[in-house]
Structure formats: C-alpha cells, structure tokens
Short mmCIF file of C-alpha atoms in Angstrom, two decimals:
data_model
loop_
_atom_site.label_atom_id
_atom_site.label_comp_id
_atom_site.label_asym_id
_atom_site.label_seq_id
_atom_site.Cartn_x
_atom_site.Cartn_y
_atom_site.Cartn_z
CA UNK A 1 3.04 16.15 -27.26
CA UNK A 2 2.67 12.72 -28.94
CA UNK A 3 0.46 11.09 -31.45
CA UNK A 4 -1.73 9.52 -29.18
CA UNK A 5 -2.47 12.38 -26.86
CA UNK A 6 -3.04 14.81 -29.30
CA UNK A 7 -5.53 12.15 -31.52
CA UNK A 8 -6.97 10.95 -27.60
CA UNK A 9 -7.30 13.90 -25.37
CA UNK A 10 -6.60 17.42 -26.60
CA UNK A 11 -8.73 17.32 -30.19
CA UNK A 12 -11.62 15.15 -28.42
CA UNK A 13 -11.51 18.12 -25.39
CA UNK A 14 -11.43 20.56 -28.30
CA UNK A 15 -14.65 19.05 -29.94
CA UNK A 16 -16.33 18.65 -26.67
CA UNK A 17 -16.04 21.94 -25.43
CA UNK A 18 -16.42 24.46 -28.27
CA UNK A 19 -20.38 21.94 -28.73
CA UNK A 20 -21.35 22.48 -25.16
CA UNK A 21 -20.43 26.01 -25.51
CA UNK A 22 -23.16 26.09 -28.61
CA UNK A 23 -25.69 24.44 -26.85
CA UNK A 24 -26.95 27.22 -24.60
CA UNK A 25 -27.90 30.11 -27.81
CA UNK A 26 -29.33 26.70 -29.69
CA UNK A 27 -31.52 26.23 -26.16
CA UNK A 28 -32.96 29.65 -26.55
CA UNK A 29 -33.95 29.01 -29.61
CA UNK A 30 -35.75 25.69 -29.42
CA UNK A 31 -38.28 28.29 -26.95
CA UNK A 32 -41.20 29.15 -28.52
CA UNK A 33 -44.55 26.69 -29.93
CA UNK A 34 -43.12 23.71 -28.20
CA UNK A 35 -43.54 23.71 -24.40
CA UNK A 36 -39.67 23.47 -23.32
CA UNK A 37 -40.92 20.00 -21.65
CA UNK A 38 -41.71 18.63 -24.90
CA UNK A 39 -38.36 19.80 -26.31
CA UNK A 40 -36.24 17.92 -23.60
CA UNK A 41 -38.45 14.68 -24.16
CA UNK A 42 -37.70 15.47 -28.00
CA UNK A 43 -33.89 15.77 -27.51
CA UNK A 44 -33.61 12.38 -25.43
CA UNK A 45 -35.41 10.15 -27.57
CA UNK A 46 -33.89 11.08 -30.66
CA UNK A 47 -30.64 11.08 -28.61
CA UNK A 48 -31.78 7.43 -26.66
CA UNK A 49 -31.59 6.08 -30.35
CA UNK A 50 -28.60 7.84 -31.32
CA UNK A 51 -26.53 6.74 -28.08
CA UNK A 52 -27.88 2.71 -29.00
CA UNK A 53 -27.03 2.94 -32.69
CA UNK A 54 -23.89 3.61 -31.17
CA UNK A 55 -23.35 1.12 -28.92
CA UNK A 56 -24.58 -1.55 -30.65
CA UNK A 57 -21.89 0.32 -33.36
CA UNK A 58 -19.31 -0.38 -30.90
CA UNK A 59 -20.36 -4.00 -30.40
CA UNK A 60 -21.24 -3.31 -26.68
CA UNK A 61 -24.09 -5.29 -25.71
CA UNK A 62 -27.24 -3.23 -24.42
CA UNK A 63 -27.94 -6.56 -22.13
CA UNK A 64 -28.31 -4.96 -18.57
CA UNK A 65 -26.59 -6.33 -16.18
CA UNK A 66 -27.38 -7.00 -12.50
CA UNK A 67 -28.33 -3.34 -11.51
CA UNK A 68 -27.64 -1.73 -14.10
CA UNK A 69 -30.91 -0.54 -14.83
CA UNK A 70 -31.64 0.71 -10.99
CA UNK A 71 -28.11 3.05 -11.93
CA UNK A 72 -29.28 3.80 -14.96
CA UNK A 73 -32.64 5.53 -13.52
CA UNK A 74 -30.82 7.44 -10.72
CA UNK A 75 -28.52 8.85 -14.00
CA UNK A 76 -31.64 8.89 -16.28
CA UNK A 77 -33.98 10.94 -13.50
CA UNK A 78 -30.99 13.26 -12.08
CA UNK A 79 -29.60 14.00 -15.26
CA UNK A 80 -31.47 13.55 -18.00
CA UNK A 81 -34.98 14.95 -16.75
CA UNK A 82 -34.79 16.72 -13.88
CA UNK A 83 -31.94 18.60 -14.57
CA UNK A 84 -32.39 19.48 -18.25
CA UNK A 85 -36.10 20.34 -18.24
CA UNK A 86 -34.47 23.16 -14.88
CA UNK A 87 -32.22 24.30 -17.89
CA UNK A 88 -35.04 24.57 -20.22
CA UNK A 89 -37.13 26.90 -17.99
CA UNK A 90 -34.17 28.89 -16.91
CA UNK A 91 -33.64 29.83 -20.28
CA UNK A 92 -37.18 31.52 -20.65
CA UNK A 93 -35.79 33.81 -17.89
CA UNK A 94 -32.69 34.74 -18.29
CA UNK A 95 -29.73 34.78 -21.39
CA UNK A 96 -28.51 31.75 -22.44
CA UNK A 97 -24.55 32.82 -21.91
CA UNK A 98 -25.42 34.17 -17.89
CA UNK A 99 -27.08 30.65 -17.60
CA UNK A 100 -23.92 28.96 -19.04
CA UNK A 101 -21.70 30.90 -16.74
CA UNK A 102 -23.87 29.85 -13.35
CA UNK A 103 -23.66 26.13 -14.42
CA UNK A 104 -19.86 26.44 -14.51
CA UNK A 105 -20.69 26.27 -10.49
CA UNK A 106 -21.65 22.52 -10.80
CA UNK A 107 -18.10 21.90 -8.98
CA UNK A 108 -19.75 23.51 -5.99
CA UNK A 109 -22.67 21.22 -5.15
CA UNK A 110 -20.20 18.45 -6.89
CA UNK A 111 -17.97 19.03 -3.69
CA UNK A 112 -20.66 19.42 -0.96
CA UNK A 113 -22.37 16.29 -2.13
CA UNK A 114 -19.28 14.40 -2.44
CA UNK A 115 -18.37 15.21 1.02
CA UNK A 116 -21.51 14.05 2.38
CA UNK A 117 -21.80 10.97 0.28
CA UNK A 118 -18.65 9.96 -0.50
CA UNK A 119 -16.14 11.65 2.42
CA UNK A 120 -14.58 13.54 0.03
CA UNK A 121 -13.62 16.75 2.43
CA UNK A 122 -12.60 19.85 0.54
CA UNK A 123 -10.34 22.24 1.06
CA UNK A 124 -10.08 25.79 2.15
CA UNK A 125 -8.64 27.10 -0.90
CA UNK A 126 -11.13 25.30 -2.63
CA UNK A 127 -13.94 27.07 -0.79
CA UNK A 128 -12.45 30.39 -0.80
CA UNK A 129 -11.98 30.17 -4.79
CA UNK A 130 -16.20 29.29 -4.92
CA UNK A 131 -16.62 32.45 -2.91
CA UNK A 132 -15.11 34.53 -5.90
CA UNK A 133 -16.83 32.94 -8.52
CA UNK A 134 -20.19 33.16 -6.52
CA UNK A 135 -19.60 36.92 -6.11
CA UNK A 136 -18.74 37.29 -10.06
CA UNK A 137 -22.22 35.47 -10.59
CA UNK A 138 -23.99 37.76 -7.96
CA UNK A 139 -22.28 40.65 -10.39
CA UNK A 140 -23.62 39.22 -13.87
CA UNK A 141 -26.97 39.26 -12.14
CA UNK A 142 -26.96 42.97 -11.35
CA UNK A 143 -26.14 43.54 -14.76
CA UNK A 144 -28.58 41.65 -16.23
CA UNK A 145 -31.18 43.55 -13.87
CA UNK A 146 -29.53 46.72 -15.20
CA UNK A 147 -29.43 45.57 -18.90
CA UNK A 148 -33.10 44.84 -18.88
CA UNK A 149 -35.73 47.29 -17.53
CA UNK A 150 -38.15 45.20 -18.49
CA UNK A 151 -36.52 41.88 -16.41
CA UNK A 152 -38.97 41.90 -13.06
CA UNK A 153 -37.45 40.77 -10.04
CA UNK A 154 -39.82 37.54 -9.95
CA UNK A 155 -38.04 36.84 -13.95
CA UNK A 156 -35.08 36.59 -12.29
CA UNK A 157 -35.74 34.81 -9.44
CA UNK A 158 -37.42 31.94 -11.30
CA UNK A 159 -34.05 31.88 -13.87
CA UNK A 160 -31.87 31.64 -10.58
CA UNK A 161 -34.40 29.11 -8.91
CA UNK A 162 -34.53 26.98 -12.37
CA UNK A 163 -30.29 27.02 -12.56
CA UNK A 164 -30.20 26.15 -8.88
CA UNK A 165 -32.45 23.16 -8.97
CA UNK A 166 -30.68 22.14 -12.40
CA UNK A 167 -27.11 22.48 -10.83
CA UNK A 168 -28.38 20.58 -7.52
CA UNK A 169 -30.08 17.30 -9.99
CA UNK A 170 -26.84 17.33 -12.13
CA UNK A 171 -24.89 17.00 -8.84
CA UNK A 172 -26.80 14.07 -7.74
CA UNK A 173 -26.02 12.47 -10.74
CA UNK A 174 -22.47 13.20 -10.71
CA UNK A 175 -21.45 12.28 -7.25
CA UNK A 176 -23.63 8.85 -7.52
CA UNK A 177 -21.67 7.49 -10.85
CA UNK A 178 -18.48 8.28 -8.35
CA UNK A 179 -19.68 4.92 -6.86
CA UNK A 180 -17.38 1.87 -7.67
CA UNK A 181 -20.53 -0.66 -8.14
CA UNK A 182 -21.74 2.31 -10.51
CA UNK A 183 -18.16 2.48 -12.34
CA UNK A 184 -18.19 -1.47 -13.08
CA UNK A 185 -21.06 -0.76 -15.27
CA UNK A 186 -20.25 -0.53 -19.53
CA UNK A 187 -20.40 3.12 -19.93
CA UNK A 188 -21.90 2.78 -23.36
CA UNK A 189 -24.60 0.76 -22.26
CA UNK A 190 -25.70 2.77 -19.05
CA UNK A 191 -25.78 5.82 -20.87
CA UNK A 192 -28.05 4.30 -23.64
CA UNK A 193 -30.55 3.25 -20.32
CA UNK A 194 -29.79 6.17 -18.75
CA UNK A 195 -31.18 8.19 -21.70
CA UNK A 196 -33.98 6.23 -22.42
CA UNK A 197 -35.35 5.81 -19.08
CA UNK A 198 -34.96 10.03 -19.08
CA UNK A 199 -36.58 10.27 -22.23
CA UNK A 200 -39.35 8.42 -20.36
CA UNK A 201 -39.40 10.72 -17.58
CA UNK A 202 -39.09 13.38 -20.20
CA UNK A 203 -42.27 12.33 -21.67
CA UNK A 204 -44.36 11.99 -18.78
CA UNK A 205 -43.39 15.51 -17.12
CA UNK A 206 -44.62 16.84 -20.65
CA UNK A 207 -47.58 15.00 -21.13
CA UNK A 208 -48.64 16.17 -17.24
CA UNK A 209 -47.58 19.66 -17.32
CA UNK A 210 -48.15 20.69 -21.02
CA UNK A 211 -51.10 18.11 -22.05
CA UNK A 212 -50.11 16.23 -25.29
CA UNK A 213 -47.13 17.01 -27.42
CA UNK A 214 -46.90 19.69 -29.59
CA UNK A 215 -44.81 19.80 -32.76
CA UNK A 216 -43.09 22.79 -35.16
CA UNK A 217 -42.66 22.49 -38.37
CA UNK A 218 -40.20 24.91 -38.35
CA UNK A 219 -36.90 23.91 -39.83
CA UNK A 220 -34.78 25.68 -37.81
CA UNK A 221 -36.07 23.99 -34.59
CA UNK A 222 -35.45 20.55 -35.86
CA UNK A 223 -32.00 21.03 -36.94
CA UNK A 224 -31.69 22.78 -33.39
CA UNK A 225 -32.93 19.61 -32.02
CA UNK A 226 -30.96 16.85 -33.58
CA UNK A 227 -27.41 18.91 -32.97
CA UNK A 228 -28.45 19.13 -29.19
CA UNK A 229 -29.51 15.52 -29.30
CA UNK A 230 -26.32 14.11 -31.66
CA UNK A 231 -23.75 16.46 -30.96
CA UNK A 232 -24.14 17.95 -27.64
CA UNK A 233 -25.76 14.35 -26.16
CA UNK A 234 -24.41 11.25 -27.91
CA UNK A 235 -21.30 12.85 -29.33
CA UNK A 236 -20.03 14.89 -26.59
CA UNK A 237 -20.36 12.01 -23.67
CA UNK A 238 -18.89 9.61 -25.99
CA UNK A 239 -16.13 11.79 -26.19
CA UNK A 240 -15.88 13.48 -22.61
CA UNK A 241 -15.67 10.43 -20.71
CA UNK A 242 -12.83 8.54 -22.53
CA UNK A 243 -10.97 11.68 -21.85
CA UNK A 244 -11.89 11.35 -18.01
CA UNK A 245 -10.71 8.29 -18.26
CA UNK A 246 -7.37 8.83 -19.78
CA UNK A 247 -6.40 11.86 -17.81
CA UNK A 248 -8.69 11.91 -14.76
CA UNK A 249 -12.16 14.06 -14.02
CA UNK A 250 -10.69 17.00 -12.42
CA UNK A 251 -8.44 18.03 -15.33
CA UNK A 252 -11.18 17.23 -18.06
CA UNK A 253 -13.31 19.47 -16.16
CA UNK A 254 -11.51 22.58 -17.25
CA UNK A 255 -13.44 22.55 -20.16
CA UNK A 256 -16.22 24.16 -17.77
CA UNK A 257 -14.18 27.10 -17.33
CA UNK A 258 -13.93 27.56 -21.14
CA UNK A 259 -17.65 26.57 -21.88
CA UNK A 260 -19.02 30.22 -20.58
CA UNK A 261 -16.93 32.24 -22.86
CA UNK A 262 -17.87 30.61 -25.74
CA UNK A 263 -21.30 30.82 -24.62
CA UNK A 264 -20.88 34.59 -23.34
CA UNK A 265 -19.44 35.37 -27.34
CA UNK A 266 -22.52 33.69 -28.71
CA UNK A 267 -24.96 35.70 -26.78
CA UNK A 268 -23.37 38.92 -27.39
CA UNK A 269 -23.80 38.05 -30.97
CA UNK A 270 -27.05 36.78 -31.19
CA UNK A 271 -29.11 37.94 -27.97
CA UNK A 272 -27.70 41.64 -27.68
CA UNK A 273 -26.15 40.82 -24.30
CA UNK A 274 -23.95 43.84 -23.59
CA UNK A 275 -20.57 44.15 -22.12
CA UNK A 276 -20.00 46.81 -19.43
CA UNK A 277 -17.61 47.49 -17.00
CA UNK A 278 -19.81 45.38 -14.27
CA UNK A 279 -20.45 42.18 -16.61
CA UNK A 280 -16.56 42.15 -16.98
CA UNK A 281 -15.76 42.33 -13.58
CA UNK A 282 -17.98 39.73 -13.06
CA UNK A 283 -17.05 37.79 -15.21
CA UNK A 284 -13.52 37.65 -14.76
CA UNK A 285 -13.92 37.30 -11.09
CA UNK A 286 -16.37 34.08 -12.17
CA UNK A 287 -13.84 32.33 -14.53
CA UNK A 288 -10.74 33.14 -12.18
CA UNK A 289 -12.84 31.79 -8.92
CA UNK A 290 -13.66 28.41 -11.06
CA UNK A 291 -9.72 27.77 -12.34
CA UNK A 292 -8.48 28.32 -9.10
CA UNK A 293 -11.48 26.01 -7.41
CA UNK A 294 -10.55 23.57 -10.04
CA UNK A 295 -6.81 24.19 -9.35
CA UNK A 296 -7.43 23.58 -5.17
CA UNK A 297 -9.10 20.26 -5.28
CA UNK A 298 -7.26 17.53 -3.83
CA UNK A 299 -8.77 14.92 -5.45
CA UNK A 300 -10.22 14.74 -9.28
CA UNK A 301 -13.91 15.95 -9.22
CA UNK A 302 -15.75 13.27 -10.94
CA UNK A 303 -17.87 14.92 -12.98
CA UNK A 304 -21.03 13.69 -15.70
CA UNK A 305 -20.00 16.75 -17.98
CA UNK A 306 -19.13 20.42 -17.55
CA UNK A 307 -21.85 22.01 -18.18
CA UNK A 308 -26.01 20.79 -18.71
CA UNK A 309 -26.27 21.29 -22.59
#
C-alpha cells in the first residue's frame, strides 16, 4: 500500500465509518424536550454553515450555477428532510443499532430505483444476497419483539414504517445525483445548497408539526448536536465522496456493512440491547446478505452515504 492511498482512501474510510457508526446511540439521545423535527432542523443549519465555512475554506465559489439550485432541492428534500426527520421518528420506536442495521438495506431500493431510472438491471445474485439480509432483518425484529414485552406491535410497525420511508427518500436522492448533468455540479457547493435548502424544509416540517421551536439547555444535547452536524454531516461527506471518487461508489460502500456493528456494540453498551442466539443469527445472516449483495453488483452503486446518520 502506498503513501497516497493510505493518506487518500483507507484512513478517510476509517474516519468515515467508525462516525456514522456513532451517530445512531447519539440520535437516541438527542430524543427527549426537543420534538425530533426540531432536532433535524437544528443539525442542518448548524451543519448548512459548517459545510459553507468550508467551501468558501476550499475557495469553491457558492455561486450557483445554471441548475444547480433545482439539484440541490431534489438532494436537500430527499435527503436532508425527508429522510432524516424518518430516522428521527424511527428511533422513538425502536434501538438505535436494529435501525442502523435496516439502513444497511439502502443498496436495495438503490438498485430498484436505479433500474427504473437509470437502466441499471441487477443481477440474480444480487437479488438472492438481499433476500438473506432481508430475512436476518425479519430475525432482529422478532428479537426485538421478544426482548421487549413492553414493545406493542403498533411500536414496531411505526419504527419499520419510519426506516422504510427513510430508506425509500435516501434512495431518491442517491439514484438522482447518478445523473451526469447532476455530477457536473461542484460537489462542495451543491452540498452547501443542498443542506440549506433541507434545513429549510427542516424548519418548516417543525414549525407545522411541533408549533414553534423548542430548545434544551442541556449540555449533553448540544454537544450531541454539533458532532452529528460537524462530524457525521460536514465531515463525513467531505470525506466519503473523495473516496467515491478515487476508488468508485460500490467499493466505498462497504463501509455500510461495517456501520451496523459498530452501531450494534454501542447499543449493547448503552441501550441494554441483548445478544441471543436469534439476534446473532440474524445478524450474521444480515451482514453476510449485504457483502455478498455488494460483492454481486455489476456496476458501482452510486451511493449519497452508507448509512442516514
């Protein structure tokens, strides 16, 4: 391994991944005073300024260009609203690590949207390799319903409904940035939009479904909120995607087979989720279904980032 893969790829995919595998246990605990809306619009604005400072840093101009501000609100809705506010309320449900583990699945509605959209046909292997990872899911489920007497049926349902309809917006914004006239676009710069006009969004979902914001004094909730704003927002993508770039989506996109167990640890240490002979069947069956998925694809997924957080 030389200099400039180990300073350009593997420590950046090192950082990357062991941050998005914090940010679901740092989630769970930004629940509580604040309406999770409020939270999300919270996270994007600080991270909207964060992603400028950058840019600017960088000496990237934050001009738009012609259409970048139409990509940057399909990014900025799909993303950066829609689908973290659905990670947000799935977390009032269910653990943060079985959460984690579900969004791993992103390369699922990745594929079937990319097929549609973009003629990007899959493979059989491919599909076969989902079907084991679904099934480990399906098995972290039961034990969660086993684990927790108290979790009702409609709890669960609303955690699965809330990943779902996360995973599905994510997807939309993944496959559309596959678009060349997207591509052409300074990534710096459309992310900066694309977080701003979420934080927008953000705002107004908030403001509609919560009534005005709502603040914590609490320490711990701030410092929760600028590491998922700084580190898991404006450092992570700065880092993720000139790693896509320098060895392609599909192999960057390991990381979100490495993201769950880090997340699964966490949770075991901080929200008492127990291991059992089901939870490890499941998930093994869930990581080894996503490697090999990941492994079948003929063509590099191209992917926003590996997991929501």
């Amino acid at each position: 391994m030389n200099r400039e893969t180990l300073t350009k790829v593997v420590i950046p995919f090192i950082i990357f991944t062991a941050i998005w595998g914090t940010t679901w246990i740092v989630i769970k605990d930004q629940l509580g005073d604040v309406p999770p809306q409020w939270s999300v619009a919270y996270r994007f604005i600080i991270a909207t300024i964060g992603m400028a400072a950058f840019t600017l840093w960088r000496g990237d101009s934050l001009k738009p260009g012609p259409g970048l501000i139409a990509a940057a609100a399909v990014v900025g809705v799909s993303q950066f609203c829609l689908n973290f506010n659905g990670v947000y309320l799935a977390s009032e449900y269910i653990t943060s690590g079985l959460i984690a583990t579900v969004f791993a699945l992103l390369m699922v509605p990745n594929a079937i949207l990319a097929w549609i959209w973009l003629g990007h046909k899959t493979t059989g292997k491919f599909l076969a390799a989902s079907a084991i990872a679904v099934v480990g899911i399906a098995l972290l489920f039961l034990h969660e319903v086993e684990q927790k007497p108290d979790l009702t049926m409609a709890a669960l349902a609303a955690g699965v409904a809330w990943t779902i309809f996360a995973l599905i917006a994510a997807a939309i914004s993944n496959v559309y940035q596959a678009r060349d006239a997207v591509k052409d676009h300074s990534l710096f710069s459309l992310l900066t939009w694309a977080m701003g006009i979420g934080a927008l969004c953000d705002i107004v979902v908030a403001w509609l479904l919560t009534g005005p914001p709502v603040i914590e004094l609490r320490a711990g909730y701030w410092l929760g909120l600028l590491w998922l704003a700084l580190a898991a927002s404006v450092v992570c993508f700065s880092l993720y995607y000139p790693v896509v770039r320098r060895i392609g989506p599909g192999k960057a996109a390991y990381s979100s087979a490495i993201v769950p167990i880090i997340a699964m640890a966490l949770s075991t240490l901080f929200e008492g989720f127990e291991w059992t002979t089901l939870s490890i069947a499941g998930s093994s069956l869930a990581l080894a279904g996503i490697i090999l998925a990941l492994w079948a694809r003929r063509r590099p997924m191209r992917v926003t980032n590996p997991d929501a957080a």
